Coordinates of C-alpha atoms in Angstrom, one line a residue:
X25 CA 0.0 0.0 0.0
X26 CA 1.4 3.4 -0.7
X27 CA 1.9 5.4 2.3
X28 CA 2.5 8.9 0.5
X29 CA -0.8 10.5 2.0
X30 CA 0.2 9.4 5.7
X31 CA 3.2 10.7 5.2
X32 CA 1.4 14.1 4.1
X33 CA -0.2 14.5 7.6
X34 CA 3.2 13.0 9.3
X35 CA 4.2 16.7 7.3
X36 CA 2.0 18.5 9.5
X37 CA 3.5 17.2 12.9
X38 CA 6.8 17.9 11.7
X39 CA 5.4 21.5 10.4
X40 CA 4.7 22.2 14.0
X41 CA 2.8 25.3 12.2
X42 CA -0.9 24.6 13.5
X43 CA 0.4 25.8 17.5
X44 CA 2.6 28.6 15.7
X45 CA 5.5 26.6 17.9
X46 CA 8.6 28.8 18.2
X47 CA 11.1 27.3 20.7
X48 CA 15.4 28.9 20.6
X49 CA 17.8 27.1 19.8
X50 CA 19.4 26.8 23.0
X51 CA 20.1 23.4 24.8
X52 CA 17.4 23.0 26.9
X53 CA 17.1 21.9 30.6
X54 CA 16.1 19.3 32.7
X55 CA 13.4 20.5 35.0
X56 CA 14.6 21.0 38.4
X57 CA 18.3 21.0 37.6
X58 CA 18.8 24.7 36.0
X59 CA 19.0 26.7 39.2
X60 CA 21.9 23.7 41.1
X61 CA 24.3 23.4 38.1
X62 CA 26.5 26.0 39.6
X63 CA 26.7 24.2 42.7
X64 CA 26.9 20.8 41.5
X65 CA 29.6 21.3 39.0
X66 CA 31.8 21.6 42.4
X67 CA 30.5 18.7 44.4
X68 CA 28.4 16.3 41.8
X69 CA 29.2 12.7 41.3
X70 CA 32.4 12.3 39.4
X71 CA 33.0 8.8 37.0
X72 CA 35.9 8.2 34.6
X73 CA 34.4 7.5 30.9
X74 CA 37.2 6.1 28.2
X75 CA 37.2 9.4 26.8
X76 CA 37.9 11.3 30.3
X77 CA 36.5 11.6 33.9
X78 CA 33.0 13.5 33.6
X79 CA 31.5 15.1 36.7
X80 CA 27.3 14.8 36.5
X81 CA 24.6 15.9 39.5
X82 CA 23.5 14.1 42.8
X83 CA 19.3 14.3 42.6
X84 CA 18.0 12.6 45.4
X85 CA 18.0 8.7 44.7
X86 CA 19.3 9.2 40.7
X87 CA 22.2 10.7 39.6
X88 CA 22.6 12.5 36.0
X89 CA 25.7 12.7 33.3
X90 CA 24.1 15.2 30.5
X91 CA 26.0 16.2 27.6
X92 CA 28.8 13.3 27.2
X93 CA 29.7 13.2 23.6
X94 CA 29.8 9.7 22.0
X95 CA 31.1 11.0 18.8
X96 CA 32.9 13.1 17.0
X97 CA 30.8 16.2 15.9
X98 CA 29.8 14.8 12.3
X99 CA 30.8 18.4 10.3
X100 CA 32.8 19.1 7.5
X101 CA 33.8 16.0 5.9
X102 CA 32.4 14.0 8.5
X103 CA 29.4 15.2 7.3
X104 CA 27.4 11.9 6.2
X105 CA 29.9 9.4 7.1
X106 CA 29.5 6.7 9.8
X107 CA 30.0 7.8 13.2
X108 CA 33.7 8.8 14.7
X109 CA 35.2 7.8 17.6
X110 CA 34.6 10.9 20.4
X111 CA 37.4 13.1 21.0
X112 CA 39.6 12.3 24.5
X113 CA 39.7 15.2 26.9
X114 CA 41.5 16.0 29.9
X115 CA 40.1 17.2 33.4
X116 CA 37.1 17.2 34.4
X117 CA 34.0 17.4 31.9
X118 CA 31.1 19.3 33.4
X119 CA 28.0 17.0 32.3
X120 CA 25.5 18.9 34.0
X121 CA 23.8 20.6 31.1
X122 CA 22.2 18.7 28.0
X123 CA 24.0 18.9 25.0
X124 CA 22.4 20.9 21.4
X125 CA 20.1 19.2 19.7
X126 CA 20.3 17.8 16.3
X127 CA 19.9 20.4 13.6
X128 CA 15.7 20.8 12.9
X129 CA 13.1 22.8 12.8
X130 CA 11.3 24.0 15.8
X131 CA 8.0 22.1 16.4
X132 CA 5.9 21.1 18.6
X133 CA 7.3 18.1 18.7
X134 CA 11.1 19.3 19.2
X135 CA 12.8 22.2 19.6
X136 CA 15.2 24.1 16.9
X137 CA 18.7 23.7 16.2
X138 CA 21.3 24.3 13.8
X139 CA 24.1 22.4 15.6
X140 CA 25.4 19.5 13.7
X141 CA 27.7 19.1 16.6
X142 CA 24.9 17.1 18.8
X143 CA 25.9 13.4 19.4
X144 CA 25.2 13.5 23.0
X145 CA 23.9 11.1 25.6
X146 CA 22.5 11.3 29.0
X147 CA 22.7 8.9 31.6
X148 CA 20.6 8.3 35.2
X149 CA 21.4 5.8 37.0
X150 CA 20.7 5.3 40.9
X151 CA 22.6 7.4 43.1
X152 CA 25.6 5.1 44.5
X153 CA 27.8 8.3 45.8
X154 CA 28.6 9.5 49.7
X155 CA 28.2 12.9 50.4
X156 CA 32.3 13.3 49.6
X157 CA 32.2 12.1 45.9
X158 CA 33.5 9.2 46.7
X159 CA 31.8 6.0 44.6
X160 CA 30.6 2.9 46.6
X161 CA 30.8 -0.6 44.7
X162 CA 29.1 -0.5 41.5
X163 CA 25.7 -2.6 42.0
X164 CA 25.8 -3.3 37.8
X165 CA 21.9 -2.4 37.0
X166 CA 20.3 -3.5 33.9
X167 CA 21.0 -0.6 31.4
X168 CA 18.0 0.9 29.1
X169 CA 18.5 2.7 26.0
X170 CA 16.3 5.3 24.6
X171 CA 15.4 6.4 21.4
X172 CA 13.1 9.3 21.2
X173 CA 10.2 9.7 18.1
X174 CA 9.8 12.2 16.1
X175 CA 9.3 11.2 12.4
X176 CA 13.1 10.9 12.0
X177 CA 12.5 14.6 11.6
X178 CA 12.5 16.0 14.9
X179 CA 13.1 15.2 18.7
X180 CA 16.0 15.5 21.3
X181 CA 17.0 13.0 24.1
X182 CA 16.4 15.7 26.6
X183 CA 12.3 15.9 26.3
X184 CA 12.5 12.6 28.3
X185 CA 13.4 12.1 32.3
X186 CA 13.7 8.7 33.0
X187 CA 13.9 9.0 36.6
X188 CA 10.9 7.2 38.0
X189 CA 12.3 3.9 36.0
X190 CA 15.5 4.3 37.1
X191 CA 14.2 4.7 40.9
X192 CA 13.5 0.9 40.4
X193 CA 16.4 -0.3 39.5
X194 CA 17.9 0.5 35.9
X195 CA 20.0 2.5 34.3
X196 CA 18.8 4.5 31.8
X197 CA 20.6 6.5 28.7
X198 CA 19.2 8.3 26.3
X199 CA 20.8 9.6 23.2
X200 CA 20.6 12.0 20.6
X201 CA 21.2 10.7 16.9
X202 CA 21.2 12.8 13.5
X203 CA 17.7 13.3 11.7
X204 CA 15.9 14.4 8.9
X205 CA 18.1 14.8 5.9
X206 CA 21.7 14.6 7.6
X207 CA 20.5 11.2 8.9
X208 CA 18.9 9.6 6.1
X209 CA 20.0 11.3 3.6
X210 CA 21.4 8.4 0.4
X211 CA 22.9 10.2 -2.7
X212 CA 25.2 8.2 -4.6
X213 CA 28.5 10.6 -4.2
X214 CA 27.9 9.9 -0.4
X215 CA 28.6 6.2 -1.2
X216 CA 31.0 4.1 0.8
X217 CA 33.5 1.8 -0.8
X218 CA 31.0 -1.2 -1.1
X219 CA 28.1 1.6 -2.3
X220 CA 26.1 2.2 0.1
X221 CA 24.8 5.3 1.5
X222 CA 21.9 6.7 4.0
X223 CA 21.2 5.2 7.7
X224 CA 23.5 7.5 9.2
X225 CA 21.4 7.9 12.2
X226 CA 20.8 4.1 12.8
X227 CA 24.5 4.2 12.3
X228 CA 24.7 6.9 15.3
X229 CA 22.3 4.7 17.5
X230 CA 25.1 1.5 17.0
X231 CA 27.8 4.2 17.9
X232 CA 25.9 5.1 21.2
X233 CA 25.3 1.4 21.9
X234 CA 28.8 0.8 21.7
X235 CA 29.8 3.9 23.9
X236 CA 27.4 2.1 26.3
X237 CA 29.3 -1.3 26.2
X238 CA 32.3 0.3 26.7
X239 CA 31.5 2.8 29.5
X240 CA 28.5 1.9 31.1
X241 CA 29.8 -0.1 33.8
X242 CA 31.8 2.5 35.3
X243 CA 28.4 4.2 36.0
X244 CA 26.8 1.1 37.7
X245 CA 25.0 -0.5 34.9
X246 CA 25.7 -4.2 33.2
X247 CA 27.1 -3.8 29.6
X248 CA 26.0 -7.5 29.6
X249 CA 21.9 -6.7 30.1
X250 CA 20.9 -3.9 27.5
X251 CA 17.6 -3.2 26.6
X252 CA 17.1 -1.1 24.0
X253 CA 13.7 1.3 24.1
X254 CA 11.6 4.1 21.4
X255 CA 8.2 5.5 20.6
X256 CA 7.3 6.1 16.8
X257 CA 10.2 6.8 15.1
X258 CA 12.0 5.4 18.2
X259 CA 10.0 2.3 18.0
X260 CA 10.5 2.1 14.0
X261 CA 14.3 2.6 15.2
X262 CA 14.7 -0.6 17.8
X263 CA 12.6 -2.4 14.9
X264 CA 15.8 -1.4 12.8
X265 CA 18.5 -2.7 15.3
X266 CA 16.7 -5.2 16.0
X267 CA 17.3 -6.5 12.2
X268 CA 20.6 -4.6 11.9
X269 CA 23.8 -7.4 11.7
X270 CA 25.4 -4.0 12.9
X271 CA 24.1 -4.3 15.9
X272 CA 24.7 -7.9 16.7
X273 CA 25.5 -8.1 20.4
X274 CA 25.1 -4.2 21.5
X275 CA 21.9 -5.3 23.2
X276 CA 20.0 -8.2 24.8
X277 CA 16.2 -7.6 24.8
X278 CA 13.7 -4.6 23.0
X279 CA 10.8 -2.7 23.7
X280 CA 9.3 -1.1 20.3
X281 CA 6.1 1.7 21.3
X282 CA 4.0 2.5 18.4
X283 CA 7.1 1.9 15.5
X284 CA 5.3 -0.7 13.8
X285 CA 4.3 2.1 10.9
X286 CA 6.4 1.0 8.1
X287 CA 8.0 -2.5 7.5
X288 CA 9.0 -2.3 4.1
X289 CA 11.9 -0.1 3.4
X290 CA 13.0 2.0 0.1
X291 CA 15.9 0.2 -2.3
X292 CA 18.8 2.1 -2.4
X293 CA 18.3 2.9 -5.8
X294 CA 15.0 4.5 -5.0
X295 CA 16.8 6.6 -1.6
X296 CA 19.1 7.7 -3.5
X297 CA 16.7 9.0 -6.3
X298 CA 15.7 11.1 -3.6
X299 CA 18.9 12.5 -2.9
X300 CA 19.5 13.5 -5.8
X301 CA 16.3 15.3 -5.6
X302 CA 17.2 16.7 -2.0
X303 CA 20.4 17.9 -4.1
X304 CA 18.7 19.7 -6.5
X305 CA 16.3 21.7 -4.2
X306 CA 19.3 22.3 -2.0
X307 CA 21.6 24.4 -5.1
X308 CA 23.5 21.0 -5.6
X309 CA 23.0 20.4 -9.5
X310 CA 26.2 19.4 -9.5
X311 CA 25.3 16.3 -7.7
X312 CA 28.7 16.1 -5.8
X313 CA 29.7 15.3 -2.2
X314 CA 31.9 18.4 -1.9
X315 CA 28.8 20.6 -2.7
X316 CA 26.4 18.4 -0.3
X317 CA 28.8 18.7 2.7
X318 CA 29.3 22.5 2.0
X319 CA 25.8 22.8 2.0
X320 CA 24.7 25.6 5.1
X321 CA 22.2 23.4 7.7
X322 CA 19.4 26.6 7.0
X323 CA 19.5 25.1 3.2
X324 CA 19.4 21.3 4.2
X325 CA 16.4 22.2 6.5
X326 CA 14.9 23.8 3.8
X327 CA 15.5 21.6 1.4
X328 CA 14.4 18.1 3.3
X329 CA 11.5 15.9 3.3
X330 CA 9.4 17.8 6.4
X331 CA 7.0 14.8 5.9
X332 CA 9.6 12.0 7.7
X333 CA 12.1 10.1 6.9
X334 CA 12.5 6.5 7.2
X335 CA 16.0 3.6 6.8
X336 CA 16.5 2.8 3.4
X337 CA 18.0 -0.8 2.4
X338 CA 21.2 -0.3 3.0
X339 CA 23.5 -3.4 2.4
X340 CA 25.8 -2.8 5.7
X341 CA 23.0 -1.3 7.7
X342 CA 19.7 -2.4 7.1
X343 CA 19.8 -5.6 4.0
X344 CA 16.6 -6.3 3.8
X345 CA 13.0 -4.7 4.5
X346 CA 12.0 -5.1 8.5
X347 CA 8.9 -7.3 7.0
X348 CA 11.4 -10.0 5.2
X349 CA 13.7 -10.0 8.0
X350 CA 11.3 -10.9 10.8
X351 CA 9.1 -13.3 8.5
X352 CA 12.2 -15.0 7.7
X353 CA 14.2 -15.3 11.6
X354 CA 17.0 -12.9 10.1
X355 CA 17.4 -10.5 12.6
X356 CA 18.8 -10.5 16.0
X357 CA 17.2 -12.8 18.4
X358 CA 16.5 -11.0 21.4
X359 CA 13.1 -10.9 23.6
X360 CA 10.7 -8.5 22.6
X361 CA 8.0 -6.2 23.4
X362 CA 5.7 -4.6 20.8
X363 CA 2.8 -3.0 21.4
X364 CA 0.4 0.1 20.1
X365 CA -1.7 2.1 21.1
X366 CA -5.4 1.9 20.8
X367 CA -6.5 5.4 18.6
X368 CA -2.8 6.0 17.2
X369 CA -4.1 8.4 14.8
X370 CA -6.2 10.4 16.4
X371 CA -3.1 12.3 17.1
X372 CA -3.0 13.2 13.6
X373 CA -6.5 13.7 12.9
X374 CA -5.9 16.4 15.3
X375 CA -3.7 18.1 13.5
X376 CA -5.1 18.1 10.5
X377 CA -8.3 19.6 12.4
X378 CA -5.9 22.1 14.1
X379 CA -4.6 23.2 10.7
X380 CA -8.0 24.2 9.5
X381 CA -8.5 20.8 7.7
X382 CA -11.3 18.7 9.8
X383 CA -12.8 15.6 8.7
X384 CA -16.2 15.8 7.5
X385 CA -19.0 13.6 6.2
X386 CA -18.6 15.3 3.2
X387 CA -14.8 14.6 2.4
X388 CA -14.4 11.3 4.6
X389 CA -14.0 9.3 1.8
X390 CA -11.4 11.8 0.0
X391 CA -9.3 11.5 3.5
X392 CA -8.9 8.0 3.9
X393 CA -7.8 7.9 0.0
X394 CA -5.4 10.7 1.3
X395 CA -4.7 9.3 4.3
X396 CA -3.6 5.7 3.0
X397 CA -2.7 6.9 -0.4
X398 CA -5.5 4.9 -2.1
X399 CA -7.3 5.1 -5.1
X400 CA -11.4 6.5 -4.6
X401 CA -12.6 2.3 -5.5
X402 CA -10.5 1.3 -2.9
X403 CA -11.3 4.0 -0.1
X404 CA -14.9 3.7 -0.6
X405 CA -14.6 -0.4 0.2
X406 CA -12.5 1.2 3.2
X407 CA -15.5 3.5 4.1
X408 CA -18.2 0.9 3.9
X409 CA -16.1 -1.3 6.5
X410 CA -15.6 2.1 9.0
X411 CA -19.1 3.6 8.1
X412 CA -19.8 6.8 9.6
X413 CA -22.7 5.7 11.3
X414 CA -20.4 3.0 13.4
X415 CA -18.8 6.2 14.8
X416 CA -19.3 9.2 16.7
X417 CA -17.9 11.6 14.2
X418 CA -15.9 11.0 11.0
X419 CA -12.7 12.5 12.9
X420 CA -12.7 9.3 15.2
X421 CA -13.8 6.8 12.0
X422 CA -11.0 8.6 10.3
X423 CA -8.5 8.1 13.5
X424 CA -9.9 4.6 13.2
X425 CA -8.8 3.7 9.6
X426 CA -5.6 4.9 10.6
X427 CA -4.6 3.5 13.8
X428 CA -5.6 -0.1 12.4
X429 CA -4.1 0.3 9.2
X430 CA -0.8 2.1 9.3
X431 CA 0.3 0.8 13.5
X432 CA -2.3 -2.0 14.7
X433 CA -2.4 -4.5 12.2
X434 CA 1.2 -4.2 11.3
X435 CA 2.0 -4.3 15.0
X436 CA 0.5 -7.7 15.0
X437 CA 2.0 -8.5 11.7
X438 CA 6.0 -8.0 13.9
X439 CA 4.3 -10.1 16.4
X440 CA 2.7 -13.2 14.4
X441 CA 6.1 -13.2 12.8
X442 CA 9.1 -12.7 15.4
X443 CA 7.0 -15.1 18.3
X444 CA 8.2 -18.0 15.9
X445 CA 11.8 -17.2 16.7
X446 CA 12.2 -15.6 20.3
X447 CA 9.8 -14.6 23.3
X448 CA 7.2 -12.5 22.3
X449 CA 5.0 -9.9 24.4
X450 CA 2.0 -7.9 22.5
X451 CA 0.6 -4.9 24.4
X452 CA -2.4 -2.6 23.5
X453 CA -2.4 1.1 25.7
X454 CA -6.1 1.6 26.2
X455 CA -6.9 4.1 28.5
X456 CA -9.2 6.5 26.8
X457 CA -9.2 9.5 29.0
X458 CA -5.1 9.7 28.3
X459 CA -4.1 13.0 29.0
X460 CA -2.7 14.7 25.5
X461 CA 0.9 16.5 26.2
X462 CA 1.2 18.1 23.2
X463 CA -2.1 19.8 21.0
X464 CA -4.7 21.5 22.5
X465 CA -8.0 19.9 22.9
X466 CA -10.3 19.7 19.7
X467 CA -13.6 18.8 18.5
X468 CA -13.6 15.0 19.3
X469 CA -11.2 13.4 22.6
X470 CA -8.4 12.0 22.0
X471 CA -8.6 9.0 23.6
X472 CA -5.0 6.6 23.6
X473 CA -3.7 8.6 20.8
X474 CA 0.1 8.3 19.8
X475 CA 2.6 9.0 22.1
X476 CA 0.2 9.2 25.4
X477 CA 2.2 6.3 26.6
X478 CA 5.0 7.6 26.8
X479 CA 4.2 9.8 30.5
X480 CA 2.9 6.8 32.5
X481 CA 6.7 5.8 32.2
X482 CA 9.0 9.3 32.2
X483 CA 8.6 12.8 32.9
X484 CA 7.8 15.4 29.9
X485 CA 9.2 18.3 30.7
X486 CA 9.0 20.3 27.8
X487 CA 4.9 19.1 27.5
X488 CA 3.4 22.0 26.0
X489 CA -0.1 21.0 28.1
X490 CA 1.2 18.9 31.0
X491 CA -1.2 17.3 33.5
X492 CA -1.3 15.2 36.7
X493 CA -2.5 11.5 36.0
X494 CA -5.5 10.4 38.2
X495 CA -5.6 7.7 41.2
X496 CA -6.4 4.9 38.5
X497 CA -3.8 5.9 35.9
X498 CA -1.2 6.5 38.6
X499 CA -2.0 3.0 39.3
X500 CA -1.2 2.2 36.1
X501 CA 1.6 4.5 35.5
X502 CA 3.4 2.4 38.3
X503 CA 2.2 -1.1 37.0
X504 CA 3.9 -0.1 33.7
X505 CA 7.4 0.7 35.0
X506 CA 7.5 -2.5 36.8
X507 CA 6.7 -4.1 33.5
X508 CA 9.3 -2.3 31.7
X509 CA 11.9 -2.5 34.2
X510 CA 11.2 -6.1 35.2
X511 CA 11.9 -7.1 31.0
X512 CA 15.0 -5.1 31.1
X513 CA 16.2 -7.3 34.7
X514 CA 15.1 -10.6 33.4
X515 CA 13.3 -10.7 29.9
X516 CA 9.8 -11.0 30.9
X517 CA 7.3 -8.1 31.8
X518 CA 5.8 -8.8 34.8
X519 CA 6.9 -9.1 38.7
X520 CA 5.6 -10.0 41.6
X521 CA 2.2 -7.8 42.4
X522 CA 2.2 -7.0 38.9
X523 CA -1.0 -8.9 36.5
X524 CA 0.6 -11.3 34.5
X525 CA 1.3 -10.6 31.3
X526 CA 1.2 -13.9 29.1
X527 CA 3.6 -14.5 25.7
X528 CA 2.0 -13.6 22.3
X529 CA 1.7 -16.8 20.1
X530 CA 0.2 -17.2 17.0
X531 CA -2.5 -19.6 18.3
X532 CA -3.9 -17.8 20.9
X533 CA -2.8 -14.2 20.2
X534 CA -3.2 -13.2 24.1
X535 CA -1.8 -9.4 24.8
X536 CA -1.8 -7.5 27.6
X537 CA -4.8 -4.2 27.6
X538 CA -3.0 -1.8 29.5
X539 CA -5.4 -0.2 30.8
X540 CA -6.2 1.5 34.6
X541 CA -6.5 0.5 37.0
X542 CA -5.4 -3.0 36.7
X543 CA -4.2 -4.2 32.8
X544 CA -5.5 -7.1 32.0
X545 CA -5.0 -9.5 29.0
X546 CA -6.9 -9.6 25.4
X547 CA -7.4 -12.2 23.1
X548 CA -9.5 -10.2 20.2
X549 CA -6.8 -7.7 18.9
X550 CA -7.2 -8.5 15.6
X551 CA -10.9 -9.0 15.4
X552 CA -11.2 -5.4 16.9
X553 CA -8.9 -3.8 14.9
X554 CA -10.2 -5.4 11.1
X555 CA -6.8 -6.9 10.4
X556 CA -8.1 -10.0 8.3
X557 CA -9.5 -7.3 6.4
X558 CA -6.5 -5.3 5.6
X559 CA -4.6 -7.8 5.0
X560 CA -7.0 -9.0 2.2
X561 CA -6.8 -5.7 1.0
X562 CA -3.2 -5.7 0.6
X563 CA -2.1 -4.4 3.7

């Protein structure tokens, strides 16, 4: 199925335009840590990284290392090239500040910058220093790596504060990695010596993996227990490593939120048709590397695909499409958790509301053709399967179409396929009064749109509409850690006073509803969601 038209509203999140989103460039910070940096760059925790000894902040039970580079800043004629090696530095490195964000445009999903130089990771892990500095014996926690959404377009590790997971027991990095067209960029004079181009941000994920094999210990976590963790384009992004040979042994077990939206990737003849196209629109008509990496980041931004990005096939990187490699047992064999959420797109009928273009009776059938990229014959079958009169409005059949076509039914496509190889847990998110962090409220509720997972397991702190959870959902909130946390310690989800969460199989298809108070397990996923349908549709 052609995905052009979801792509056209993924163009509107990355747009950011319908909250007239302005955000500087500036690094931004964590909440509650601006006003003690002065303080703790004298008397914060102090750890000794393989590039040089970093010096972080004591809060409370967690401690925090922002800012450490894991690579060299990829400018110049680094500029689409694998990932270097950081630079070694002597002293003390204050890593009490995050670092810059990757170069994109301010949004309301992420927040400007035009610093290339941004391969930065933060880590928390529980707080294992005396008043003096001095370290006591490293406990080795289970580490969790996270990589943040955002279309490929946008995002920045620091929109994420891990510390409630880390309070039970983990340590937890997060990274920053290069988007939108200086990450997935593939031109053919950007080609390596075998031919291969584009990935480079996967290729900075692998780099920040390795940095956590290397270092990690020395901050109390076990290089040996790695779990690797993203929403959307974070979840499309641990699908990636997952079937990486790249990544062969940087991590043991994967959690994929949401990132079930495209399993079959672009040839790397078709990528780098794009480039070229990129090149063009960028004053490249030469078509040369040494005009591409000359290239000012205002043009690049200008000049790339605001709709998203995605991996192209990519011989080193990425071999085959996500889809072949998990039908087939090619990837690497790791426990894993997938799971969606139960109105996805809802998110994104928002902002097509938001940007003056709500769905109507009227067009309804001219959106899902849109949306899905289908011809009218084919969206009218669509319509007469979601009729209006099945929903409340035609924005929530519209956020229905979407949600099972484009992340449900491929979400139990990943499942049906990878249970045959290793352990296997299915979730669905469904708690329909979800608060929404990001867009105002609109005509219809949001219910568990994309992304409302995310703060029943970290802190948002740069939420444009933040809210308190209720009893119920703080219930929740907490069961969902322990799930989380628990997989990353020992490979399953669940713990003692948590529900059980059974394995997905094929047979029985049993996930777990997370919904509050209690989650509970489901056995009619695909029924609900239409999936025999779409897939006799083509899907």
């Amino acid at each position: 199925m052609n995905w052009t038209g979801w792509r056209a509203r993924i163009r509107l999140l990355a747009a950011g335009a319908v909250l007239g989103a302005s955000v500087a460039v500036a690094p931004a910070v964590s909440a509650g840590t601006a006003g003690g940096h002065a303080a703790a760059a004298a008397s914060g925790p102090v750890v000794h990284t393989g590039n040089g000894l970093v010096r972080g902040l004591a809060d409370g039970a967690v401690d925090e290392f922002l800012g450490i580079p894991y690579a060299r800043p990829p400018v110049g004629e680094l500029r689409w090239r694998p990932p270097q090696a950081a630079a070694s530095w002597t002293g003390v490195r204050d890593a009490t500040q995050f670092g810059p964000h990757c170069p994109q445009p301010p949004t309301s999903f992420g927040q400007g910058s035009t610093s290339e130089d941004c391969l930065f990771l933060n880590v928390f892990t529980p707080s294992r220093f005396r008043p003096a500095g001095q370290p006591t014996p490293a406990p080795h926690y289970p580490v969790m790596v996270w990589i943040h959404g955002g279309a490929l377009v946008t995002g920045e590790s620091d929109d994420y504060i891990p510390a409630k997971l880390v309070q039970d027991g983990v340590t937890v990095v997060t990274i920053n990695y290069r988007l939108g067209a200086l990450g997935f960029l593939a031109h053919p004079a950007l080609a390596d010596a075998n031919g291969q181009s584009g990935d480079y941000g996967l290729m900075d994920q692998q780099a920040a993996l390795r940095w956590v094999q290397h270092n990690v210990a020395a901050f109390g976590g076990n290089p040996h227990n790695v779990t690797i963790f993203g929403e959307s384009a974070g979840g499309l992004s641990t699908l990636s490593q997952v079937a990486s040979p790249q990544a062969r042994g940087l991590f043991d077990r994967a959690i994929v939120e949401s990132g079930s939206y495209n399993l079959t990737q672009a040839s790397l003849s078709s990528a780098e048709a794009a480039g070229a196209a990129f090149a063009a629109r960028a004053g490249c008509a030469s078509q040369t590397a040494a005009c591409l990496r000359s290239l000012p980041v205002s043009a690049i931004l200008a000049s790339e695909n605001v709709a998203g990005y995605t991996p192209n096939i990519n011989s080193e990187v990425l071999p085959e499409t996500l889809q072949t490699a998990f039908a087939t047992g090619n990837f690497n064999r790791v426990p894993i958790i997938n799971g969606t959420n139960r109105d996805e797109w809802r998110l994104f009928v928002a902002l097509s509301e938001l940007a003056g273009n709500p769905v109507t009776a009227a067009n309804y059938q001219n959106m899902i053709s849109t949306t899905l990229g289908v011809s009218p014959a084919v969206a009218a079958a669509i319509a007469a399967r979601y009729p209006l009169s099945a929903f409340p409005s035609p924005s929530i059949a519209l956020g229905a179409v979407g949600t099972d076509a484009i992340f449900a039914c491929p979400a139990l496509t990943i499942d049906q396929s990878v249970s045959h190889f290793v352990p296997t847990f299915g979730y669905e998110f469904n708690d329909e009064n979800a608060p929404e962090n990001f867009l105002p409220p609109v005509s219809f509720p949001y219910g568990a749109a994309h992304a409302s997972e995310i703060q029943y397991l970290m802190d948002l702190p740069t939420a444009a509409f933040p809210a308190t959870l209720s009893a119920p959902q703080q219930q929740l909130a907490t069961i969902m850690k322990r799930y989380w946390t628990s997989f990353a310690k020992r490979g399953f989800p669940y713990s003692p006073g948590t529900p059980f969460w059974p394995l997905f199989t094929s047979r029985t298809q049993r996930m777990q509803s997370l919904s509050p108070p209690t989650p509970q397990t489901e056995t009619d996923f695909a029924g609900t969601h239409n999936c025999a349908f779409w897939t006799a549709l083509g899907h």
